[in-house]
mmCIF file of C-alpha atoms in Angstrom:
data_model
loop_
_atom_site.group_PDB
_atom_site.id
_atom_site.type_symbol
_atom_site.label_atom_id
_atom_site.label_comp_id
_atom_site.label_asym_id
_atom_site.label_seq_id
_atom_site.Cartn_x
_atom_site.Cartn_y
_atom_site.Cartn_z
ATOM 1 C CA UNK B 9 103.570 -49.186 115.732
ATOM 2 C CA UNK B 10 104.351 -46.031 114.101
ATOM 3 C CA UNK B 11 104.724 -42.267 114.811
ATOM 4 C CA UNK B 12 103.529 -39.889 112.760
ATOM 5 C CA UNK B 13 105.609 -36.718 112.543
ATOM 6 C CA UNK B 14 107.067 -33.871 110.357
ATOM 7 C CA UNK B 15 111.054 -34.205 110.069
ATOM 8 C CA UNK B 16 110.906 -30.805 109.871
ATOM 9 C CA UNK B 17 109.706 -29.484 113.233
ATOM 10 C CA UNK B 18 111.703 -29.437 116.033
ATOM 11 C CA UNK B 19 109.556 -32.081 118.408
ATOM 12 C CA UNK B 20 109.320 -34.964 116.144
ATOM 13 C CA UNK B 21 113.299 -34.559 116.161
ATOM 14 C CA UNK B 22 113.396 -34.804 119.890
ATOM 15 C CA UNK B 23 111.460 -38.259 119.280
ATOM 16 C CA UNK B 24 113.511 -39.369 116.207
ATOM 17 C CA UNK B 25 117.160 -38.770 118.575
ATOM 18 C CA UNK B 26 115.376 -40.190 121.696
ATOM 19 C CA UNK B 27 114.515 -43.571 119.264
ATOM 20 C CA UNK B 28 117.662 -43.458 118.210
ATOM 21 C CA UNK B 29 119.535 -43.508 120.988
ATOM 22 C CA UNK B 30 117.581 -46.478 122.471
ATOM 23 C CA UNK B 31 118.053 -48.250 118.923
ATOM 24 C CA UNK B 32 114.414 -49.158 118.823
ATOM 25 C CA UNK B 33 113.771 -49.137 115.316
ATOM 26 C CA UNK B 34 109.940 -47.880 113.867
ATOM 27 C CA UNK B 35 108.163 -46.649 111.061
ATOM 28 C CA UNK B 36 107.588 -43.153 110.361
ATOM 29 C CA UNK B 37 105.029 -41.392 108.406
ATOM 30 C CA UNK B 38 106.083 -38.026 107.082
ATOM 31 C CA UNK B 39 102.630 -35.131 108.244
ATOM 32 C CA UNK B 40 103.832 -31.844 105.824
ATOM 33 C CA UNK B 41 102.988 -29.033 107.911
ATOM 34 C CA UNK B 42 104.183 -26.966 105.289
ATOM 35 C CA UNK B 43 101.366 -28.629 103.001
ATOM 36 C CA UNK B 44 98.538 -28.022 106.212
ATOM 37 C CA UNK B 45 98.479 -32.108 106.497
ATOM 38 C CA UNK B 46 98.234 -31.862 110.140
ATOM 39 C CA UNK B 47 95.198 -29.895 110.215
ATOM 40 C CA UNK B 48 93.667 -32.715 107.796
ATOM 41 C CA UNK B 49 90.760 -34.775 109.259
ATOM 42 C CA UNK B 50 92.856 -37.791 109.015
ATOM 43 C CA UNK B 51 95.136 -36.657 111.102
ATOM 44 C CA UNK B 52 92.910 -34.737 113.909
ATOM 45 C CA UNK B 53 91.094 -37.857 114.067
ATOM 46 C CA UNK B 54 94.519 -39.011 115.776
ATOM 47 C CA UNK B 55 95.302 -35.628 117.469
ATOM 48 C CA UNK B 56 92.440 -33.202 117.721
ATOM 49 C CA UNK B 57 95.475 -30.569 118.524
ATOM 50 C CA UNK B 58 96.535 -31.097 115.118
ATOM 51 C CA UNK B 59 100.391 -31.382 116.338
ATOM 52 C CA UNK B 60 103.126 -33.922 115.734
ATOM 53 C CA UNK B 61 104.413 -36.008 116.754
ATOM 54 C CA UNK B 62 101.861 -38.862 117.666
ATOM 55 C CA UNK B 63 102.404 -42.466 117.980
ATOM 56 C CA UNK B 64 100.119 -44.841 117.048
ATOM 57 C CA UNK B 65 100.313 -47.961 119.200
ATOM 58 C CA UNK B 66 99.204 -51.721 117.696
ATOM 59 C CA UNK B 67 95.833 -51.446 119.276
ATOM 60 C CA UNK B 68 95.217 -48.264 117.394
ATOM 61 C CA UNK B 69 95.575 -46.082 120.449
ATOM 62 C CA UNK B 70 97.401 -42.464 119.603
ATOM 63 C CA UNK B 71 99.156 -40.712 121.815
ATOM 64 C CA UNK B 72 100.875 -37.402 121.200
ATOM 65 C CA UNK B 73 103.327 -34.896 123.365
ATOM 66 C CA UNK B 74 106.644 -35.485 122.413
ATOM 67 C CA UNK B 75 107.940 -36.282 126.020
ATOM 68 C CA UNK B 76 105.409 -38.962 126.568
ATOM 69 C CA UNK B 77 106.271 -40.810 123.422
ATOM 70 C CA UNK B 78 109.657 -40.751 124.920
ATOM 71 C CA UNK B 79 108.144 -42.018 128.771
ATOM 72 C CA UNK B 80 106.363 -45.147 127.188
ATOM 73 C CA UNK B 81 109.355 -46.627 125.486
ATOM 74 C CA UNK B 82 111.507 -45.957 127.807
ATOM 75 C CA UNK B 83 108.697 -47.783 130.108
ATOM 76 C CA UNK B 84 109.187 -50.648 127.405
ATOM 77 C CA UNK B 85 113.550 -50.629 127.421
ATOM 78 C CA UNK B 86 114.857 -48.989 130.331
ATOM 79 C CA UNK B 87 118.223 -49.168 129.211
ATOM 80 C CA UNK B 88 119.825 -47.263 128.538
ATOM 81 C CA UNK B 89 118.118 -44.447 130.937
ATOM 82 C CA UNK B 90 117.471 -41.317 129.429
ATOM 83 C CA UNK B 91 115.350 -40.283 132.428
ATOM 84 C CA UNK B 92 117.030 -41.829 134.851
ATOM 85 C CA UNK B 93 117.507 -44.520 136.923
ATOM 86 C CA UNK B 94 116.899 -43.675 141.039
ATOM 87 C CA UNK B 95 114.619 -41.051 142.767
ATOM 88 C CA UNK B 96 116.977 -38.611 143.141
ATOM 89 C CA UNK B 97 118.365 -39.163 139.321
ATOM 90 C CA UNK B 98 114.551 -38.850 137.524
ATOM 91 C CA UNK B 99 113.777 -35.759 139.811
ATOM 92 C CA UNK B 100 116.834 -33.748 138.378
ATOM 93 C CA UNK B 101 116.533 -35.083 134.581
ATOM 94 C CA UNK B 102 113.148 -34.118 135.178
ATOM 95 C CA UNK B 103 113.891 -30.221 136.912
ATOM 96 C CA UNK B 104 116.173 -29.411 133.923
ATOM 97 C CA UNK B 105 114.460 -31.391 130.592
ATOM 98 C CA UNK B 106 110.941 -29.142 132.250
ATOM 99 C CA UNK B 107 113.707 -25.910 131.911
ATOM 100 C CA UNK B 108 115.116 -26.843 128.332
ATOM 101 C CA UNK B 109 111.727 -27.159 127.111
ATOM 102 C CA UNK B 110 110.020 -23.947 129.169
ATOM 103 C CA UNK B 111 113.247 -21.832 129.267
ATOM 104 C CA UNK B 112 114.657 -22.435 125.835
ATOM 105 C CA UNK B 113 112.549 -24.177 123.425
ATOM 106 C CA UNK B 114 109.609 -21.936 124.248
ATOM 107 C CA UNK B 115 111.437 -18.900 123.356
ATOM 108 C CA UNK B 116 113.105 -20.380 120.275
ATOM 109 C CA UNK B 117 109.589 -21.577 119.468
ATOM 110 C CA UNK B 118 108.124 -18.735 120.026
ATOM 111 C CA UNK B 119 110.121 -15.990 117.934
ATOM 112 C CA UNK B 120 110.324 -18.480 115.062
ATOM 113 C CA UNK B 121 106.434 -18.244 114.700
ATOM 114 C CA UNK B 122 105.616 -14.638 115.509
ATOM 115 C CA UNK B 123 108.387 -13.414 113.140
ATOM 116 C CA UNK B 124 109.452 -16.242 110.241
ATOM 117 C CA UNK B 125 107.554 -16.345 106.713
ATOM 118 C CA UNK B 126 106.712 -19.633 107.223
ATOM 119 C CA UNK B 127 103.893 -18.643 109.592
ATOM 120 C CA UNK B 128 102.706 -15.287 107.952
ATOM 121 C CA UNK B 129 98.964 -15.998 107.095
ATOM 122 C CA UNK B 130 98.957 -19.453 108.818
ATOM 123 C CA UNK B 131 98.715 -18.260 112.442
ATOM 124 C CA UNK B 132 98.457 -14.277 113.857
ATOM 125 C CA UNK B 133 101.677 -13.101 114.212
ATOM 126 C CA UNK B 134 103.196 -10.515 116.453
ATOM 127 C CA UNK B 135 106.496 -9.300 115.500
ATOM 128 C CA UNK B 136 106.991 -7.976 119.078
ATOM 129 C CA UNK B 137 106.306 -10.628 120.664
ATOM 130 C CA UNK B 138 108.895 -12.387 118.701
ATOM 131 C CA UNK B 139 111.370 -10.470 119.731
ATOM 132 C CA UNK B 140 110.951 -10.442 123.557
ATOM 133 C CA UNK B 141 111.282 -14.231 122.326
ATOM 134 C CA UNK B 142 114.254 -13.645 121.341
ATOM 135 C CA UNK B 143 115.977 -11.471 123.916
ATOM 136 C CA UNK B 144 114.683 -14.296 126.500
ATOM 137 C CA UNK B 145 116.058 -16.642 124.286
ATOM 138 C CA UNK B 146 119.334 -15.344 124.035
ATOM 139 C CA UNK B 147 119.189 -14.856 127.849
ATOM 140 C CA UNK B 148 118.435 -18.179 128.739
ATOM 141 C CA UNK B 149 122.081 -19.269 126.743
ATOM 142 C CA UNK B 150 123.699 -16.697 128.558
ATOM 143 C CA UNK B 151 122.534 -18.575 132.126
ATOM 144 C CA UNK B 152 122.847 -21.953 130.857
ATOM 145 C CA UNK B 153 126.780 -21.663 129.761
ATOM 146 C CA UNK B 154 127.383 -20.481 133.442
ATOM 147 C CA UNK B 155 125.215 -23.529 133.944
ATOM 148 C CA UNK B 156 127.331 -26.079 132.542
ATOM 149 C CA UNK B 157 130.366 -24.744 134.009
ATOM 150 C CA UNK B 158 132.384 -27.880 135.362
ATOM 151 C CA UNK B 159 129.285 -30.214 133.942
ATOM 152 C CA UNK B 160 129.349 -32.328 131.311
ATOM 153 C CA UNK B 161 125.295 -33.041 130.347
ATOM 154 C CA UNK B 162 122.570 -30.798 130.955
ATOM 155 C CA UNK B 163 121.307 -32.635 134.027
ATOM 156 C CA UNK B 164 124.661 -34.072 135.062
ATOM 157 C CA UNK B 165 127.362 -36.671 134.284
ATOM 158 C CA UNK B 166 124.761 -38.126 131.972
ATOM 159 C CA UNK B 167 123.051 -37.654 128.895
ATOM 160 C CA UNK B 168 119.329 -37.684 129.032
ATOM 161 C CA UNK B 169 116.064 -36.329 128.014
ATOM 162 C CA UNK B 170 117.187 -33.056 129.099
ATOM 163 C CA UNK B 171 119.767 -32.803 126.082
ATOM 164 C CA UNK B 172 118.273 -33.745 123.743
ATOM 165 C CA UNK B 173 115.871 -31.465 124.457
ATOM 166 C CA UNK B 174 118.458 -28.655 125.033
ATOM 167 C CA UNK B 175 120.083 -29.688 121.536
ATOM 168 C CA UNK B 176 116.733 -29.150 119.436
ATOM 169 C CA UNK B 177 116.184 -26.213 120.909
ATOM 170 C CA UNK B 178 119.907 -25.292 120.313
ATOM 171 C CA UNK B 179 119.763 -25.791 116.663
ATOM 172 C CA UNK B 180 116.088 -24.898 116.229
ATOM 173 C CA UNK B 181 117.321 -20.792 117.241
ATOM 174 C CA UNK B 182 119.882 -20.914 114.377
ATOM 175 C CA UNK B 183 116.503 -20.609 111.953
ATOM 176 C CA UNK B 184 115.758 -17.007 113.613
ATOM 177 C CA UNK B 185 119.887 -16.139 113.851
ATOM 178 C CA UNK B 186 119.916 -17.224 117.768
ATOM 179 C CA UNK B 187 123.326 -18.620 118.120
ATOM 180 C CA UNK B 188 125.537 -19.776 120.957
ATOM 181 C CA UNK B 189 128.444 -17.011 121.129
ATOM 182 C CA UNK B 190 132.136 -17.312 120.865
ATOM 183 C CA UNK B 191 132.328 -16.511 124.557
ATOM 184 C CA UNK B 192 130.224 -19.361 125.804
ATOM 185 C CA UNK B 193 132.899 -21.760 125.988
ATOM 186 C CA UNK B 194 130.970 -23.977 127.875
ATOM 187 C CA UNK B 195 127.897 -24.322 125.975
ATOM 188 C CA UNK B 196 130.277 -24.566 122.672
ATOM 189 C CA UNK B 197 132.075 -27.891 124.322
ATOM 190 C CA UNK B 198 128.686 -28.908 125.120
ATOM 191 C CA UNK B 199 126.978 -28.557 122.467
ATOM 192 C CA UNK B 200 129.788 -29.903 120.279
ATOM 193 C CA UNK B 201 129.993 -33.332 122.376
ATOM 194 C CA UNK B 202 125.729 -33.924 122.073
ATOM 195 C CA UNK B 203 126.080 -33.284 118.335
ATOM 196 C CA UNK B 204 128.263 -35.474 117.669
ATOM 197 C CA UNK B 205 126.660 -38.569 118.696
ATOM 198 C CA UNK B 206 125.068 -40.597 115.962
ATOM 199 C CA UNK B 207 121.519 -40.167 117.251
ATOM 200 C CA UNK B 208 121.721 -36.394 116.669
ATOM 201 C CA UNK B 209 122.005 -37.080 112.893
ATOM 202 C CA UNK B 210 118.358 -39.183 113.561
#
């Protein structure tokens, strides 16, 4: 197997720390976005989205969305459980890794393309737009230092899906100056714990 991504981009990272954390070694082949490789015929042929990352399984089956790169191996080793491991458990790792990827990636996301140079002439921009991204971005780190107020993970006593997640996103804002502030204390101790595991240098 191998998964093609861009080391670049924020969702291939989510894969890479996921992997990492499991210890499941695998190859990776480096897309260039920068270079327009994932709009390439080669590599539509594998995602007709054009996005990465995608993994390509031994029986040349592709399958692409970060997330359910991350659901199929940890179908393959459960351990340990970055999704959780009883109903209740999965349902919450599952409310707040669909919030860290709606609430906070999305807006990071979103006012990196409609206002960064690295876009300009490769998709319509609107600067505007971009900057309600940003607002809602720095918003959304506002509410989720109250959030982790007497918590130490995203979803709970454990680290899961939902941090790492909440970490790309995170570190994915400092490219458009979105920052955790001095006063959130809680997202600082937070942030500083998930960042230094050895996965998050993946």
């Amino acid at each position: 197997m191998k998964i093609y991504e861009d080391r670049m981009a924020p969702n291939p990272r989510r894969v890479r720390i996921f992997m990492a954390e499991k210890g499941i070694p695998i190859e990776y082949v480096q897309v260039q976005i920068a270079k327009g490789e994932h709009k390439l015929p080669e590599h539509i042929q594998k995602n007709p989205l054009g996005l990465v990352p995608v993994l390509e399984m031994d029986d040349g089956t592709y399958l692409s969305e970060s997330v359910a790169i991350c659901r199929y191996f940890e179908e393959q080793k459960p351990e340990p459980s970055l999704f959780g491991t009883n109903a209740k458990e999965r349902a919450f790792i599952e409310m707040w890794q669909r919030r860290m990827e709606i609430e906070l990636l999305f807006y990071m996301a979103g006012c990196f393309r409609n206002t960064h140079v690295f876009f300009k002439g490769r998709i319509p921009q609107v600067a505007e737009y971009g900057e309600v991204c940003r607002k809602a971005a720095e918003k959304r780190l506002e509410w989720l230092d109250k959030e982790l107020e007497g918590r130490e993970f995203i979803a709970g006593d454990k680290y899961s899906i939902a941090d790492i997640t909440a970490l790309v996103a995170v570190d994915f804002g400092r490219i458009s100056n979105i920052r955790i502030t001095p006063e959130q204390k809680n997202l600082q101790r937070w942030h500083q714990t998930v960042a230094a595991r050895p996965s998050a240098k993946a």
